Coordinates of C-alpha atoms in Angstrom, one line a residue:
M1 CA 0.0 0.0 0.0
I2 CA 1.1 3.6 -0.5
T3 CA 2.7 5.0 2.6
N4 CA 2.9 8.7 3.7
S5 CA -0.5 9.1 2.1
P6 CA -2.5 12.3 2.2
P7 CA -5.8 12.7 4.2
A8 CA -8.0 9.8 3.2
S9 CA -10.9 12.1 2.2
F10 CA -8.7 13.3 -0.6
H11 CA -6.6 10.1 -1.0
L12 CA -9.7 8.0 -1.7
A13 CA -11.1 10.5 -4.1
A14 CA -7.9 10.8 -6.1
K15 CA -7.3 7.1 -6.3
L16 CA -10.8 6.0 -7.2
W17 CA -11.8 8.5 -9.8
Q18 CA -8.5 8.1 -11.6
V19 CA -9.3 4.4 -11.9
C20 CA -12.5 5.4 -13.8
C21 CA -10.4 7.3 -16.4
T22 CA -7.1 5.4 -16.6
M23 CA -8.6 2.6 -18.7
R24 CA -11.7 4.4 -20.0
H25 CA -9.9 4.6 -23.3
A26 CA -10.6 0.9 -23.7
I27 CA -14.3 1.7 -24.2
F28 CA -13.4 3.3 -27.5
L29 CA -11.2 0.5 -28.7
V30 CA -14.3 -1.7 -28.7
M31 CA -17.0 0.8 -29.4
L32 CA -15.3 1.8 -32.7
S33 CA -16.1 -1.7 -33.9
I34 CA -19.7 -1.6 -32.7
Q35 CA -22.2 -0.3 -35.2
V36 CA -25.5 -1.5 -33.7
T37 CA -28.4 0.1 -31.9
V38 CA -29.7 -2.0 -29.1
A39 CA -33.4 -1.5 -28.9
S40 CA -34.2 -4.7 -27.1
E41 CA -32.4 -7.3 -24.9
P42 CA -28.9 -7.6 -26.3
Q43 CA -27.9 -10.9 -27.8
T44 CA -24.3 -10.6 -28.9
W45 CA -21.2 -9.4 -27.1
R46 CA -21.1 -6.3 -29.3
E47 CA -24.7 -5.4 -28.3
W48 CA -23.9 -6.0 -24.6
M49 CA -20.8 -3.7 -25.0
A50 CA -23.0 -1.0 -26.6
R51 CA -25.5 -1.3 -23.7
G52 CA -22.6 -1.1 -21.1
G53 CA -21.1 1.9 -22.8
T54 CA -24.5 3.8 -22.6
L55 CA -24.9 2.9 -19.0
L56 CA -21.4 3.8 -18.0
A57 CA -21.7 7.2 -19.8
V58 CA -24.7 8.2 -17.7
G59 CA -23.2 6.9 -14.4
D60 CA -25.2 3.7 -13.9
Y61 CA -22.1 1.8 -12.9
R62 CA -23.6 -1.3 -11.4
A63 CA -25.8 -1.9 -14.4
A64 CA -22.9 -1.1 -16.8
A65 CA -20.7 -3.8 -15.0
E66 CA -23.4 -6.4 -15.4
A67 CA -23.7 -5.5 -19.1
Y68 CA -20.0 -5.8 -19.6
R69 CA -19.9 -9.1 -17.7
K70 CA -22.5 -10.5 -20.1
A71 CA -20.5 -9.2 -23.0
L72 CA -17.5 -11.1 -21.7
V73 CA -19.5 -14.3 -21.4
A74 CA -20.9 -13.8 -24.9
S75 CA -17.5 -13.1 -26.3
S76 CA -16.2 -16.5 -25.2
D77 CA -18.3 -18.2 -27.9
A78 CA -17.5 -15.5 -30.6
H79 CA -13.8 -16.1 -31.1
V80 CA -12.8 -12.5 -30.3
D81 CA -9.1 -11.6 -30.5
E82 CA -6.9 -10.8 -27.5
R83 CA -7.1 -7.1 -28.0
Q84 CA -10.9 -7.2 -27.9
S85 CA -10.9 -9.4 -24.8
L86 CA -8.5 -7.0 -23.2
A87 CA -10.8 -4.1 -23.9
I88 CA -13.9 -5.9 -22.6
I89 CA -12.2 -6.8 -19.3
N90 CA -10.8 -3.3 -18.9
V91 CA -14.2 -1.6 -19.2
L92 CA -15.7 -4.2 -16.9
A93 CA -13.1 -3.4 -14.3
T94 CA -13.7 0.3 -14.7
A95 CA -17.4 -0.2 -14.1
D96 CA -16.8 -2.4 -11.0
A97 CA -14.3 0.2 -9.6
D98 CA -16.9 3.0 -10.2
A99 CA -19.4 0.9 -8.3
G100 CA -17.1 0.4 -5.4
R101 CA -16.1 -3.2 -6.1
Y102 CA -12.4 -2.6 -5.8
A103 CA -11.3 -6.2 -5.1
Q104 CA -13.3 -7.4 -8.1
A105 CA -11.9 -4.7 -10.3
E106 CA -8.3 -5.6 -9.2
F107 CA -9.0 -9.3 -10.1
E108 CA -10.3 -8.3 -13.5
R109 CA -7.4 -5.9 -14.2
K110 CA -4.9 -8.7 -13.3
Q111 CA -6.6 -10.8 -15.9
A112 CA -6.2 -8.0 -18.4
L113 CA -2.6 -7.6 -17.4
R114 CA -1.8 -11.2 -18.3
I115 CA -3.5 -10.7 -21.7
A116 CA -1.5 -7.5 -22.3
E117 CA 1.8 -9.2 -21.3
K118 CA 1.1 -12.1 -23.6
S119 CA -0.1 -10.2 -26.6
E120 CA 1.9 -7.0 -26.4
R121 CA 4.7 -7.6 -23.8
K122 CA 5.5 -5.6 -20.7
E123 CA 7.0 -2.7 -22.7
S124 CA 3.7 -1.8 -24.4
L125 CA 1.6 1.3 -23.6
D126 CA -1.4 -0.9 -23.0
Y127 CA 0.4 -3.0 -20.4
A128 CA 1.5 0.1 -18.5
L129 CA -2.1 1.5 -18.6
V130 CA -3.5 -1.7 -17.2
L131 CA -0.8 -1.8 -14.5
A132 CA -1.6 1.8 -13.6
G133 CA -5.2 0.9 -13.3
I134 CA -4.3 -1.7 -10.7
C135 CA -1.9 0.5 -8.8
V136 CA -4.4 3.2 -8.1
L137 CA -6.9 0.8 -6.6
P138 CA -7.1 1.0 -2.8
T139 CA -6.7 -2.8 -2.6
Y140 CA -3.3 -2.8 -4.3
T141 CA -0.4 -4.2 -2.2
G142 CA 2.2 -4.8 -4.8
N143 CA 5.6 -3.3 -5.6
L144 CA 4.9 0.3 -6.3
A145 CA 8.4 1.3 -7.1
E146 CA 8.7 -1.4 -9.8
A147 CA 5.3 -0.5 -11.2
M148 CA 6.2 3.2 -11.4
T149 CA 9.3 2.4 -13.3
V150 CA 7.3 0.5 -15.9
M151 CA 4.9 3.4 -16.2
H152 CA 7.7 6.0 -16.5
Q153 CA 9.4 3.9 -19.2
A154 CA 6.2 3.6 -21.2
I155 CA 5.7 7.3 -21.1
E156 CA 9.2 8.0 -22.4
T157 CA 9.0 5.3 -25.1
N158 CA 5.6 6.6 -26.4
R159 CA 6.1 10.3 -25.8
E160 CA 6.3 11.1 -29.5
R161 CA 3.9 8.6 -31.0
G162 CA 1.5 7.6 -28.3
P163 CA -2.2 8.8 -28.2
S164 CA -2.4 11.9 -26.1
R165 CA -5.4 10.6 -24.2
D166 CA -3.6 7.3 -23.2
L167 CA -0.4 9.2 -22.2
A168 CA -2.5 11.7 -20.1
A169 CA -4.1 8.7 -18.3
L170 CA -0.8 7.1 -17.6
R171 CA 0.9 10.4 -16.5
G172 CA -2.1 11.1 -14.3
S173 CA -1.8 7.7 -12.5
L174 CA 1.9 8.1 -12.1
A175 CA 1.4 11.7 -10.8
Q176 CA -1.0 10.3 -8.2
L177 CA 1.6 7.9 -6.9
L178 CA 4.2 10.7 -6.9
V179 CA 1.9 13.0 -4.9
A180 CA 1.4 10.3 -2.4
G181 CA 5.1 10.2 -1.9
K182 CA 5.2 14.1 -1.6
R183 CA 7.1 14.4 -4.9
Y184 CA 4.9 17.4 -5.9
G185 CA 7.3 18.9 -8.5
D186 CA 7.7 15.7 -10.5
A187 CA 3.9 15.1 -10.3
E188 CA 3.0 18.6 -11.5
A189 CA 5.5 18.4 -14.4
L190 CA 3.7 15.3 -15.7
L191 CA 0.3 16.9 -15.3
L192 CA 1.2 20.1 -17.1
E193 CA 2.8 18.1 -19.9
S194 CA -0.5 16.2 -20.4
Q195 CA -2.4 19.5 -20.2
T196 CA -0.3 20.9 -23.0
D197 CA -0.8 17.8 -25.2
L198 CA -4.5 17.7 -24.6
L199 CA -5.0 21.4 -25.4
K200 CA -3.4 20.8 -28.8
R201 CA -6.3 18.6 -29.8
E202 CA -9.3 20.2 -31.6
R203 CA -11.6 19.0 -28.8
P204 CA -9.6 18.4 -25.6
D205 CA -10.7 15.4 -23.6
Y206 CA -12.9 16.6 -20.7
D207 CA -12.3 13.5 -18.6
Q208 CA -8.5 13.8 -18.6
M209 CA -8.6 17.6 -18.3
A210 CA -10.8 17.2 -15.2
N211 CA -8.4 14.7 -13.7
I212 CA -5.5 17.1 -14.2
L213 CA -7.4 19.9 -12.4
S214 CA -8.2 17.5 -9.6
E215 CA -4.6 16.4 -9.1
L216 CA -3.4 20.0 -9.3
G217 CA -6.0 21.0 -6.7
F218 CA -4.9 18.2 -4.4
I219 CA -1.2 19.2 -4.7
R220 CA -2.1 22.8 -3.7
Y221 CA -4.2 21.5 -0.8
D222 CA -1.4 19.3 0.5
Q223 CA 1.0 22.2 0.1
G224 CA -1.3 24.4 2.2
R225 CA -2.2 26.7 -0.7
I226 CA -5.9 26.3 -0.1
T227 CA -7.2 29.2 -2.1
E228 CA -5.5 27.8 -5.2
S229 CA -6.9 24.4 -4.5
I230 CA -10.4 25.9 -4.4
D231 CA -9.8 27.5 -7.9
F232 CA -8.7 24.1 -9.4
Y233 CA -11.6 22.2 -7.9
S234 CA -14.1 24.9 -9.0
R235 CA -12.8 24.7 -12.5
E236 CA -13.0 20.9 -12.5
I237 CA -16.7 21.1 -11.3
H238 CA -17.5 23.7 -14.0
L239 CA -15.9 21.5 -16.7
L240 CA -17.8 18.4 -15.6
E241 CA -21.1 20.1 -15.3
N242 CA -20.8 21.5 -18.8
A243 CA -19.8 18.1 -20.2
L244 CA -22.1 15.8 -18.2
G245 CA -24.8 17.9 -16.6
P246 CA -25.2 18.8 -12.9
G247 CA -26.7 15.4 -11.9
H248 CA -23.9 13.1 -12.9
P249 CA -22.2 11.0 -10.2
R250 CA -18.7 12.0 -11.6
L251 CA -19.3 15.3 -9.6
V252 CA -19.4 13.7 -6.2
V253 CA -15.7 13.6 -5.5
P254 CA -14.8 17.1 -6.7
L255 CA -17.7 18.5 -4.7
N256 CA -16.4 16.7 -1.7
N257 CA -12.8 18.0 -2.3
L258 CA -14.0 21.6 -2.8
A259 CA -16.0 21.4 0.4
A260 CA -12.9 20.2 2.4
S261 CA -10.9 23.1 1.1
L262 CA -13.6 25.6 2.0
T263 CA -13.8 24.2 5.5
K264 CA -10.0 24.5 5.8
L265 CA -10.5 28.2 5.3
G266 CA -13.2 28.3 8.0
K267 CA -16.1 28.4 5.5
A268 CA -18.1 25.5 7.1
Q269 CA -21.5 26.9 6.0
S270 CA -20.5 27.0 2.3
A271 CA -18.9 23.6 2.7
S272 CA -22.0 22.1 4.2
E273 CA -24.2 23.3 1.3
I274 CA -21.9 21.8 -1.2
L275 CA -21.7 18.5 0.8
E276 CA -25.5 18.4 1.0
R277 CA -25.6 18.5 -2.8
A278 CA -23.0 15.7 -3.0
V279 CA -25.0 13.6 -0.5
N280 CA -28.2 14.1 -2.6
L281 CA -26.3 13.2 -5.7
C282 CA -24.9 10.0 -4.1
D283 CA -28.4 8.9 -2.9
K284 CA -29.9 9.4 -6.4
T285 CA -27.1 7.9 -8.5
L286 CA -24.6 5.7 -6.6
G287 CA -26.8 4.0 -4.1
Q288 CA -26.5 3.5 -0.3
E289 CA -23.5 1.1 -0.4
N290 CA -21.0 3.0 -2.5
A291 CA -17.8 4.0 -0.7
Y292 CA -17.9 7.5 -2.3
C293 CA -21.1 8.0 -0.4
G294 CA -19.6 7.0 2.9
M295 CA -16.7 9.4 2.3
V296 CA -19.1 12.3 1.6
L297 CA -21.4 11.5 4.5
D298 CA -18.5 11.4 6.9
N299 CA -17.2 14.8 5.8
Y300 CA -20.8 16.2 5.8
S301 CA -21.1 15.0 9.4
L302 CA -18.0 16.8 10.5
A303 CA -19.1 20.0 8.7
L304 CA -22.5 19.9 10.4
R305 CA -20.8 19.4 13.8
K306 CA -18.7 22.5 13.2
L307 CA -22.0 24.4 12.6
G308 CA -23.5 23.1 15.9
R309 CA -26.0 20.8 14.1
K310 CA -25.1 17.8 16.3
H311 CA -28.1 15.6 15.8
E312 CA -27.8 15.7 12.0
A313 CA -24.1 15.2 12.3
T314 CA -24.6 12.0 14.4
E315 CA -27.1 10.7 11.9
M316 CA -24.8 11.3 8.9
A317 CA -21.8 9.7 10.8
A318 CA -23.9 6.6 11.5
R319 CA -24.8 6.3 7.8
A320 CA -21.2 6.8 6.8
H321 CA -20.0 4.1 9.2
K322 CA -22.5 1.6 7.9
I323 CA -21.4 2.2 4.3
E324 CA -17.7 1.8 5.3
Q325 CA -18.4 -1.5 7.0
I326 CA -20.2 -2.8 3.9
S327 CA -17.2 -1.7 1.7
D328 CA -14.7 -3.3 4.1
R329 CA -16.5 -6.6 3.9
R330 CA -16.8 -6.4 0.1
N331 CA -13.2 -5.5 -0.5
G332 CA -11.3 -6.8 2.4
I333 CA -9.9 -3.4 3.2
G334 CA -10.5 -0.6 5.6
L335 CA -11.7 2.7 4.0
T336 CA -11.6 4.9 7.0
V337 CA -11.8 8.6 6.3
N338 CA -9.3 10.9 8.0
A339 CA -11.1 14.2 7.5
S340 CA -8.6 16.3 9.2
A341 CA -9.5 19.2 7.0
L342 CA -12.9 19.3 8.6
S343 CA -11.9 18.7 12.2
D344 CA -11.5 21.4 14.8
K345 CA -7.9 22.4 15.5

């Protein structure tokens, strides 16, 4: 596991939402070959992939995972090639991670890693991307130093010819690990390089741009430059709202992070209003057992306590604890939230 990690309310957010984007490029590898419109119950693996892609895009992660799982089963009888199998497993793992099934996602990514090693070797960009997706899961306990070396080498090898989206995903994951080790300068250099690459595109990728803003915001927060972190998180939220709409679950974590920064500046009332929105968004989209919801509820409880709303705070803390216990049992890990940004000093 990563040592010297930042406060878990941010650490969890940074790790989990990067998982969603590190391998999301795999959706497009398969969707490019899918030219069907699914109007009824899917029958083929391509139709199940189309269904899963639609569900993942709107944030219905549990249903998306089930669709991808059925695509994987259907593909076993369709003689798909290794690259297609790799893409199916990758998006399945993405959906499971989004749904809070981290242990399951890690198992699936390890399957994908074996396929990537066999078909493309360890030096390939796809291998490094799958490995990055494993490393940023909270269940990961492997050799981070070795994995980071593989990721760095893949970036250097593919710097001139690799797709900017894939390189941005890989740099973002590596930056996360560098930030966890307090190597802020190295992490920021990677993020800014990706930002430059993405801005050269006719239509910059909102997912990766949002990830860059999130990581830069976290760096500023951890450096004590709270006002700057608020600016980055606000820009991330604005970008996602414009791209996905105000009711997408992708907004849950940046809302949480913005609230933590505001509370750090003593603006608990503003933070509580933002966290209330995040809680409502969790309830409507992610369900009562998702670890993101537990994180937000825990932070909301602390914000309410600072405002003297003790009864509500106790209620939110109890809900958060229940979700954390469910997540612990499901994944075999502890997802305790150290919300020091929201506690009284």
